[in-house]
Amino acid sequence: MAGCRSWVFFLTVCAASLFGANAEIKVTIPVGKLFTYELLRETFQNDFEPLSKLYAGRLYDDPMIFKCNRQNFPDLPEWLRFTQRHPYDNGFLYGTPVSPGKSIIEIYAINKRTYEAARQILVIKITAEEMLPYQAEFFIELREIEKVLPSSVQDEIKQDLQKLWDTEALEIVNITNALDRGGRVPLPLAGHFEGVYVKVGSEQYFSDCLLSATTPEHERQCKTGAKVKVPGGCNFCSIPSNCITWCKTELFDLTQLTPPPPPPTMGSGILAEGGEFDPPESPPSRDFLPDYIVTVIVPLIIAIILCILLAYIMFGRREGVEKRNARTNQIQLYHHHTIHGNTDELRNMAGNRSTPPPLSTLPMFNSRTGDRAPPLQSDSPSIPLIMAQHDPYSDTLPRK
Ligand SMILES: *[C@@H]1O[C@H](CO)[C@@H](O)[C@H](O)[C@H]1NC(C)=O
């Protein structure tokens, strides 16, 4: 075939330290074609295990996670994606480069059992190549990205599409997780998948089968949501899970593309030679005197006037104040006099008392019997602290 491309992966393990922990792998890939690199857990498992254990026949199957980034950068290049479904699954680096260059990718594998880490360097050299002029994108509903990326599955899908396109010269251009294109996370049930977009390209023009998927009649059928009839003789899917969704098929004819508008011309970023820099004039100076008068001087004058007025009322009109003071003094004197008189009167009355003081004021007086107890000699130790209680009711209660 004339259009058959011979692009080769140069996989060379260049340097490997004694335990193979720092392997460097070199890959050369062309622009505009899908690149897939599988991070095999077995390879890293070998790095983690001492050789003696390998030969003793005890090989662990450890859970592993991978961290990938461009060397000296926190993230991967824009075109490259990483996916790993589960620590017991292999990881994948995949993507389609769009411009030539070189990317150095650091891959760290972390063993989730022992927490050891291994490092690998992947050097990706991207060579320039023409984009395939005719491209088509298909949606495979019953797939997940990790299940499609292994090369055997890619080949199965490609074979079906080669029949559909009626050409051998077909390359996979891009594979995308539908979740990255606004797809929904499926229910965690059997028979529900995320879905995958597969884009293929060829030098050869689209087949009749492909063109029939873009007829207005077909599009109308798709819009109604009814069961879409696959154009006669075009159903080439050999494995049910690889079947494409006809209504999501899109064709891209890159030869018909209008060239993108020229980018805006950029200046050099340096000011044109125009003599000396002339700073803009400072704004005209403002006169702040009226503002000063209104906000400071006028309130100050008013305050002074009020002060003077108050001072006049307080001290200038002394006459009224004195009169009032005199009256107040008179009232106070009168009060003083009456208090004095009352006290004298009470003293006289107290002095005139000739009757003995009421019994209830004497100590140890029994209010009911009128008995008087001898005064207590509280110093004597013979007297008990608590005296025997005399029952006050014993002789007054009527006897039966
Ligand atoms: C591949 O697909 C991804 C996701 O849709 C997109 O961002 C990227 O531009 C595509 N690459 C090419 C070369 O079409």
Short mmCIF file of C-alpha atoms and ligand atoms in Angstrom, two decimals:
data_model
loop_
_atom_site.label_atom_id
_atom_site.label_comp_id
_atom_site.label_asym_id
_atom_site.label_seq_id
_atom_site.Cartn_x
_atom_site.Cartn_y
_atom_site.Cartn_z
CA MET A 1 0.00 0.00 0.00
CA ALA A 2 1.25 3.42 -0.95
CA GLY A 3 -0.10 5.16 2.13
CA CYS A 4 1.25 2.58 4.46
CA ARG A 5 3.38 4.37 6.96
CA SER A 6 6.41 2.93 8.54
CA TRP A 7 6.77 4.66 11.83
CA VAL A 8 8.72 2.70 14.26
CA PHE A 9 9.04 2.70 17.99
CA PHE A 10 12.62 2.73 19.02
CA LEU A 11 12.45 1.23 22.40
CA THR A 12 15.87 1.12 23.85
CA VAL A 13 16.68 0.48 27.40
CA CYS A 14 19.75 2.63 27.61
CA ALA A 15 20.86 2.70 31.15
CA ALA A 16 19.88 0.48 33.95
CA SER A 17 21.48 0.58 37.33
CA LEU A 18 22.48 -2.62 39.09
CA PHE A 19 18.98 -3.30 40.34
CA GLY A 20 17.33 -1.76 37.32
CA ALA A 21 15.85 1.05 39.41
CA ASN A 22 16.76 3.92 37.12
CA ALA A 23 15.94 2.66 33.66
CA GLU A 24 15.80 5.15 30.84
CA ILE A 25 13.60 4.34 27.89
CA LYS A 26 13.69 6.17 24.58
CA VAL A 27 10.75 6.39 22.22
CA THR A 28 10.42 8.13 18.88
CA ILE A 29 6.89 8.96 17.75
CA PRO A 30 5.37 11.06 14.98
CA VAL A 31 3.08 14.05 15.39
CA GLY A 32 -0.64 13.45 15.02
CA LYS A 33 -0.79 9.75 15.93
CA LEU A 34 -1.83 8.12 19.15
CA PHE A 35 0.99 7.24 21.51
CA THR A 36 0.38 4.64 24.19
CA TYR A 37 2.84 3.48 26.79
CA GLU A 38 1.84 0.83 29.26
CA LEU A 39 3.40 1.02 32.73
CA LEU A 40 3.74 -2.66 33.52
CA ARG A 41 3.55 -3.51 37.17
CA GLU A 42 5.67 -6.61 36.62
CA THR A 43 8.59 -4.51 35.45
CA PHE A 44 8.50 -2.40 38.56
CA GLN A 45 7.89 -5.42 40.74
CA ASN A 46 11.24 -6.72 39.55
CA ASP A 47 12.82 -3.47 40.65
CA PHE A 48 11.35 -3.79 44.09
CA GLU A 49 12.28 -7.42 44.71
CA PRO A 50 15.80 -8.42 45.62
CA LEU A 51 17.07 -10.88 43.04
CA SER A 52 17.41 -13.68 45.57
CA LYS A 53 13.70 -13.62 46.20
CA LEU A 54 12.96 -13.77 42.49
CA TYR A 55 14.91 -16.96 42.14
CA ALA A 56 13.40 -18.40 45.29
CA GLY A 57 10.16 -18.32 43.37
CA ARG A 58 8.37 -15.93 45.69
CA LEU A 59 7.18 -13.05 43.59
CA TYR A 60 4.79 -10.63 45.18
CA ASP A 61 1.93 -9.09 43.31
CA ASP A 62 2.02 -5.74 45.06
CA PRO A 63 -0.46 -2.91 44.60
CA MET A 64 1.30 -0.01 42.95
CA ILE A 65 0.49 3.53 42.05
CA PHE A 66 2.34 5.71 39.58
CA LYS A 67 3.23 9.38 39.55
CA CYS A 68 4.19 10.80 36.19
CA ASN A 69 5.45 14.27 35.35
CA ARG A 70 7.63 16.06 32.89
CA GLN A 71 11.16 16.29 34.22
CA ASN A 72 11.58 19.45 36.32
CA PHE A 73 7.88 20.24 35.91
CA PRO A 74 4.98 19.42 38.19
CA ASP A 75 2.71 18.03 35.51
CA LEU A 76 2.66 16.09 32.29
CA PRO A 77 2.88 17.81 28.89
CA GLU A 78 -0.45 19.08 27.67
CA TRP A 79 -0.93 16.34 25.11
CA LEU A 80 -0.08 13.44 27.39
CA ARG A 81 -2.50 11.82 29.83
CA PHE A 82 -2.07 9.19 32.48
CA THR A 83 -4.63 6.69 33.68
CA GLN A 84 -4.70 3.77 36.05
CA ARG A 85 -7.96 2.32 37.25
CA HIS A 86 -6.75 0.44 40.29
CA PRO A 87 -3.44 -0.21 42.12
CA TYR A 88 -3.63 -3.81 40.89
CA ASP A 89 -3.91 -2.67 37.24
CA ASN A 90 -1.24 -1.46 34.87
CA GLY A 91 -1.05 2.26 34.19
CA PHE A 92 -1.13 3.94 30.80
CA LEU A 93 0.43 7.05 29.38
CA TYR A 94 -1.40 8.06 26.22
CA GLY A 95 -2.03 11.02 24.01
CA THR A 96 -1.50 12.55 20.63
CA PRO A 97 1.38 15.01 20.22
CA VAL A 98 0.58 18.01 18.08
CA SER A 99 4.01 19.58 17.60
CA PRO A 100 7.49 18.12 17.23
CA GLY A 101 9.90 18.28 20.13
CA LYS A 102 11.23 16.24 22.98
CA SER A 103 9.64 15.40 26.31
CA ILE A 104 11.37 13.75 29.21
CA ILE A 105 8.88 12.05 31.48
CA GLU A 106 9.67 10.91 35.00
CA ILE A 107 7.70 7.92 36.20
CA TYR A 108 7.66 7.02 39.87
CA ALA A 109 6.16 3.74 40.93
CA ILE A 110 5.16 3.50 44.57
CA ASN A 111 4.69 0.08 46.04
CA LYS A 112 1.66 0.33 48.30
CA ARG A 113 2.71 -2.71 50.35
CA THR A 114 6.27 -1.71 51.23
CA TYR A 115 6.11 1.98 50.26
CA GLU A 116 9.28 1.61 48.25
CA ALA A 117 9.59 3.77 45.18
CA ALA A 118 11.18 3.11 41.82
CA ARG A 119 11.95 5.64 39.13
CA GLN A 120 11.95 5.37 35.38
CA ILE A 121 12.73 7.96 32.74
CA LEU A 122 10.86 8.00 29.46
CA VAL A 123 12.37 10.14 26.72
CA ILE A 124 9.83 10.86 24.01
CA LYS A 125 11.14 12.33 20.78
CA ILE A 126 8.38 13.69 18.58
CA THR A 127 9.10 13.99 14.87
CA ALA A 128 7.20 16.20 12.47
CA GLU A 129 4.78 14.52 10.11
CA GLU A 130 1.84 15.52 7.96
CA MET A 131 -1.58 15.18 9.54
CA LEU A 132 -3.78 12.54 7.94
CA PRO A 133 -6.21 14.48 5.73
CA TYR A 134 -9.36 12.42 6.34
CA GLN A 135 -10.30 11.72 9.90
CA ALA A 136 -13.35 10.21 11.56
CA GLU A 137 -14.34 9.95 15.18
CA PHE A 138 -16.38 7.08 16.57
CA PHE A 139 -17.97 6.58 19.95
CA ILE A 140 -17.69 3.16 21.53
CA GLU A 141 -20.27 3.04 24.24
CA LEU A 142 -19.46 -0.23 25.95
CA ARG A 143 -15.81 0.47 26.70
CA GLU A 144 -13.58 2.14 29.24
CA ILE A 145 -10.34 3.88 28.41
CA GLU A 146 -8.08 1.35 30.18
CA LYS A 147 -9.74 -1.53 28.36
CA VAL A 148 -9.13 0.08 24.97
CA LEU A 149 -5.52 1.22 25.38
CA PRO A 150 -3.81 -2.22 25.34
CA SER A 151 -2.45 -2.64 21.81
CA SER A 152 -4.35 -5.89 21.21
CA VAL A 153 -7.68 -4.12 21.76
CA GLN A 154 -6.56 -1.17 19.66
CA ASP A 155 -5.85 -3.63 16.83
CA GLU A 156 -9.28 -5.24 17.15
CA ILE A 157 -10.98 -1.87 16.92
CA LYS A 158 -8.76 -0.84 14.04
CA GLN A 159 -9.60 -3.99 12.10
CA ASP A 160 -13.32 -3.30 12.33
CA LEU A 161 -12.82 0.27 11.23
CA GLN A 162 -10.57 -0.76 8.33
CA LYS A 163 -13.45 -2.80 6.97
CA LEU A 164 -15.83 0.07 7.49
CA TRP A 165 -13.48 2.52 5.76
CA ASP A 166 -12.60 -0.09 3.14
CA THR A 167 -8.88 0.54 3.42
CA GLU A 168 -5.90 -0.93 5.22
CA ALA A 169 -4.19 2.41 5.53
CA LEU A 170 -5.78 3.51 8.77
CA GLU A 171 -4.16 4.94 11.87
CA ILE A 172 -5.59 5.64 15.27
CA VAL A 173 -5.21 9.37 15.84
CA ASN A 174 -6.71 9.85 19.28
CA ILE A 175 -8.46 7.93 22.01
CA THR A 176 -10.35 9.91 24.63
CA ASN A 177 -12.26 8.99 27.74
CA ALA A 178 -15.83 10.20 27.30
CA LEU A 179 -15.62 11.65 30.82
CA ASP A 180 -13.02 14.12 29.50
CA ARG A 181 -15.53 15.26 26.91
CA GLY A 182 -18.43 15.99 29.22
CA GLY A 183 -19.60 12.41 29.62
CA ARG A 184 -21.33 11.25 32.77
CA VAL A 185 -19.93 8.87 35.35
CA PRO A 186 -21.91 5.66 34.86
CA LEU A 187 -23.78 3.80 37.54
CA PRO A 188 -21.54 1.28 39.29
CA LEU A 189 -23.48 -1.59 37.76
CA ALA A 190 -22.64 -4.26 35.24
CA GLY A 191 -23.37 -3.13 31.70
CA HIS A 192 -22.67 0.54 32.36
CA PHE A 193 -19.49 1.98 30.89
CA GLU A 194 -17.90 5.38 30.61
CA GLY A 195 -17.52 5.19 26.84
CA VAL A 196 -14.55 6.01 24.67
CA TYR A 197 -14.05 8.22 21.63
CA VAL A 198 -11.71 6.77 18.99
CA LYS A 199 -10.46 8.99 16.19
CA VAL A 200 -8.86 7.41 13.16
CA GLY A 201 -7.28 8.97 10.11
CA SER A 202 -6.40 7.89 6.60
CA GLU A 203 -4.99 9.17 3.34
CA GLN A 204 -7.93 7.64 1.56
CA TYR A 205 -11.27 9.38 1.18
CA PHE A 206 -14.23 8.20 3.27
CA SER A 207 -16.06 5.07 2.21
CA ASP A 208 -19.75 5.04 1.25
CA CYS A 209 -20.62 3.51 4.58
CA LEU A 210 -19.01 6.43 6.41
CA LEU A 211 -20.62 8.99 4.17
CA SER A 212 -24.02 7.42 4.74
CA ALA A 213 -23.66 8.28 8.43
CA THR A 214 -23.68 11.97 7.56
CA THR A 215 -26.70 12.11 5.26
CA PRO A 216 -29.50 14.46 6.35
CA GLU A 217 -31.87 11.51 6.52
CA HIS A 218 -29.58 9.66 8.93
CA GLU A 219 -29.19 12.77 11.08
CA ARG A 220 -32.95 13.18 11.25
CA GLN A 221 -33.31 9.58 12.38
CA CYS A 222 -30.75 10.16 15.10
CA LYS A 223 -32.57 13.29 16.34
CA THR A 224 -35.85 11.45 16.81
CA GLY A 225 -34.03 9.01 19.05
CA ALA A 226 -35.61 6.04 17.33
CA LYS A 227 -33.67 2.85 16.71
CA VAL A 228 -31.28 3.88 13.96
CA LYS A 229 -30.98 1.51 11.07
CA VAL A 230 -27.33 0.82 10.32
CA PRO A 231 -26.78 1.45 6.62
CA GLY A 232 -27.00 -1.84 4.75
CA GLY A 233 -23.83 -3.92 4.79
CA CYS A 234 -21.96 -1.51 6.97
CA ASN A 235 -22.16 -3.27 10.31
CA PHE A 236 -18.68 -4.67 10.69
CA CYS A 237 -18.32 -5.04 14.41
CA SER A 238 -17.03 -8.48 15.26
CA ILE A 239 -16.88 -8.05 19.04
CA PRO A 240 -20.05 -6.57 20.57
CA SER A 241 -18.20 -4.36 23.04
CA ASN A 242 -16.31 -2.72 20.16
CA CYS A 243 -19.44 -1.69 18.27
CA ILE A 244 -19.66 1.99 17.44
CA THR A 245 -22.61 4.27 18.10
CA TRP A 246 -23.65 5.36 14.64
CA CYS A 247 -25.27 8.56 15.68
CA LYS A 248 -22.10 9.89 17.30
CA THR A 249 -19.93 9.35 14.25
CA GLU A 250 -18.26 12.48 12.96
CA LEU A 251 -16.19 12.98 9.82
CA PHE A 252 -13.43 15.56 9.47
CA ASP A 253 -12.12 16.48 6.06
CA LEU A 254 -8.96 18.42 6.87
CA THR A 255 -8.42 19.32 3.19
CA GLN A 256 -11.61 21.39 3.31
CA LEU A 257 -10.55 23.30 6.36
CA THR A 258 -10.19 27.01 5.93
CA PRO A 259 -6.76 28.12 7.03
CA PRO A 260 -6.86 29.69 10.46
CA PRO A 261 -6.84 33.50 10.47
CA PRO A 262 -3.33 34.92 10.78
CA PRO A 263 -2.38 35.59 14.35
CA PRO A 264 -2.30 39.23 15.40
CA THR A 265 1.03 40.83 14.68
CA MET A 266 2.97 41.32 17.82
CA GLY A 267 5.10 44.33 18.50
CA SER A 268 8.63 43.94 19.75
CA GLY A 269 7.52 45.05 23.20
CA ILE A 270 10.01 47.92 23.10
CA LEU A 271 8.90 51.54 22.89
CA ALA A 272 9.64 53.16 19.53
CA GLU A 273 12.52 55.60 19.54
CA GLY A 274 10.81 58.91 20.23
CA GLY A 275 13.28 61.14 22.00
CA GLU A 276 13.15 61.63 25.73
CA PHE A 277 10.39 60.31 27.87
CA ASP A 278 7.97 63.10 28.58
CA PRO A 279 6.07 62.38 31.76
CA PRO A 280 2.45 63.52 31.78
CA GLU A 281 1.85 66.84 33.50
CA SER A 282 0.84 66.78 37.10
CA PRO A 283 -2.74 67.91 37.70
CA PRO A 284 -3.33 71.66 38.43
CA SER A 285 -2.79 72.64 42.05
CA ARG A 286 -5.96 73.19 44.03
CA ASP A 287 -6.76 76.09 46.37
CA PHE A 288 -7.72 74.64 49.75
CA LEU A 289 -8.34 77.97 51.57
CA PRO A 290 -12.15 78.13 51.10
CA ASP A 291 -12.41 74.54 52.32
CA TYR A 292 -10.25 75.40 55.32
CA ILE A 293 -12.39 78.40 56.20
CA VAL A 294 -15.64 76.47 55.92
CA THR A 295 -14.51 73.38 57.84
CA VAL A 296 -12.26 74.89 60.53
CA ILE A 297 -12.53 78.66 60.95
CA VAL A 298 -16.32 79.04 60.87
CA PRO A 299 -17.05 76.27 63.45
CA LEU A 300 -14.27 77.69 65.62
CA ILE A 301 -15.82 81.16 65.62
CA ILE A 302 -19.24 79.75 66.45
CA ALA A 303 -17.72 77.73 69.29
CA ILE A 304 -15.99 80.81 70.71
CA ILE A 305 -19.22 82.83 70.57
CA LEU A 306 -21.11 80.12 72.38
CA CYS A 307 -18.36 79.94 74.98
CA ILE A 308 -18.54 83.65 75.65
CA LEU A 309 -22.32 83.52 75.87
CA LEU A 310 -22.20 80.69 78.36
CA ALA A 311 -19.55 82.41 80.42
CA TYR A 312 -21.67 85.55 80.61
CA ILE A 313 -24.70 83.60 81.76
CA MET A 314 -22.72 81.71 84.39
CA PHE A 315 -20.61 84.48 85.88
CA GLY A 316 -21.83 87.83 84.54
CA ARG A 317 -25.26 87.55 86.16
CA ARG A 318 -23.98 87.04 89.73
CA GLU A 319 -26.92 88.78 91.38
CA GLY A 320 -29.42 86.05 90.68
CA VAL A 321 -27.04 83.41 91.82
CA GLU A 322 -26.41 85.08 95.17
CA LYS A 323 -30.08 85.52 95.87
CA ARG A 324 -30.72 81.88 95.31
CA ASN A 325 -27.78 80.90 97.42
CA ALA A 326 -29.02 82.95 100.33
CA ARG A 327 -32.40 81.28 100.24
CA THR A 328 -30.86 77.86 100.18
CA ASN A 329 -28.80 78.70 103.26
CA GLN A 330 -31.87 79.77 105.15
CA ILE A 331 -33.62 76.50 104.46
CA GLN A 332 -30.58 74.55 105.57
CA LEU A 333 -30.30 76.52 108.80
CA TYR A 334 -33.91 75.86 109.61
CA HIS A 335 -33.46 72.14 109.09
CA HIS A 336 -30.44 72.13 111.34
CA HIS A 337 -32.36 73.90 114.04
CA THR A 338 -35.30 71.51 114.00
CA ILE A 339 -33.05 68.41 114.11
CA HIS A 340 -31.27 69.85 117.10
CA GLY A 341 -34.53 70.53 118.92
CA ASN A 342 -35.93 67.09 118.27
CA THR A 343 -32.82 65.43 119.65
CA ASP A 344 -33.03 67.45 122.86
CA GLU A 345 -36.66 66.57 123.24
CA LEU A 346 -35.93 62.87 122.94
CA ARG A 347 -33.09 63.10 125.46
CA ASN A 348 -35.45 64.77 127.99
CA MET A 349 -38.06 62.14 127.54
CA ALA A 350 -35.48 59.38 128.11
CA GLY A 351 -34.18 61.06 131.23
CA ASN A 352 -37.72 61.33 132.71
CA ARG A 353 -38.29 57.50 132.67
CA SER A 354 -38.73 56.38 136.29
CA THR A 355 -40.43 53.02 135.77
CA PRO A 356 -38.13 49.96 135.68
CA PRO A 357 -37.28 48.68 132.27
CA PRO A 358 -39.66 46.05 130.86
CA LEU A 359 -38.96 42.50 132.01
CA SER A 360 -38.54 41.27 128.51
CA THR A 361 -35.40 43.27 128.25
CA LEU A 362 -33.82 41.45 131.23
CA PRO A 363 -31.71 38.34 130.73
CA MET A 364 -33.10 34.81 131.38
CA PHE A 365 -36.70 35.93 131.73
CA ASN A 366 -39.35 33.26 131.17
CA SER A 367 -42.08 35.08 129.33
CA ARG A 368 -44.81 32.59 130.36
CA THR A 369 -44.13 31.98 134.08
CA GLY A 370 -42.50 35.31 134.81
CA ASP A 371 -39.64 33.44 136.54
CA ARG A 372 -36.32 35.01 136.63
CA ALA A 373 -33.33 32.73 136.42
CA PRO A 374 -30.26 33.66 138.39
CA PRO A 375 -27.78 35.36 136.18
CA LEU A 376 -25.51 32.85 134.51
CA GLN A 377 -21.99 32.59 135.63
CA SER A 378 -20.69 31.71 132.30
CA ASP A 379 -17.18 31.34 133.69
CA SER A 380 -18.10 28.37 135.92
CA PRO A 381 -17.22 25.03 134.36
CA SER A 382 -19.89 23.16 136.40
CA ILE A 383 -22.75 24.58 134.40
CA PRO A 384 -23.64 22.46 131.42
CA LEU A 385 -23.52 24.14 128.10
CA ILE A 386 -27.04 23.05 127.27
CA MET A 387 -29.49 23.28 130.13
CA ALA A 388 -32.21 20.68 130.66
CA GLN A 389 -35.24 21.70 128.74
CA HIS A 390 -38.27 22.47 130.81
CA ASP A 391 -41.41 21.33 129.02
CA PRO A 392 -43.45 24.49 128.75
CA TYR A 393 -46.72 22.67 127.95
CA SER A 394 -46.68 19.94 130.63
CA ASP A 395 -48.74 21.78 133.22
CA THR A 396 -51.00 23.85 131.02
CA LEU A 397 -52.39 20.99 128.94
CA PRO A 398 -55.82 19.84 130.21
CA ARG A 399 -55.56 16.40 131.87
CA LYS A 400 -58.03 13.68 131.19
C1 LIG B 1 -7.23 14.24 21.40
O1 LIG B 1 -8.36 14.32 22.27
C2 LIG B 1 -8.21 15.24 23.34
C3 LIG B 1 -9.43 15.15 24.18
O2 LIG B 1 -10.60 15.33 23.48
C4 LIG B 1 -8.01 16.64 22.77
O3 LIG B 1 -7.81 17.53 23.83
C5 LIG B 1 -6.81 16.65 21.86
O4 LIG B 1 -6.66 17.91 21.27
C6 LIG B 1 -6.97 15.60 20.79
N1 LIG B 1 -5.74 15.57 19.98
C7 LIG B 1 -5.76 15.57 18.67
C8 LIG B 1 -4.44 15.58 18.01
O5 LIG B 1 -6.80 15.57 18.04
#
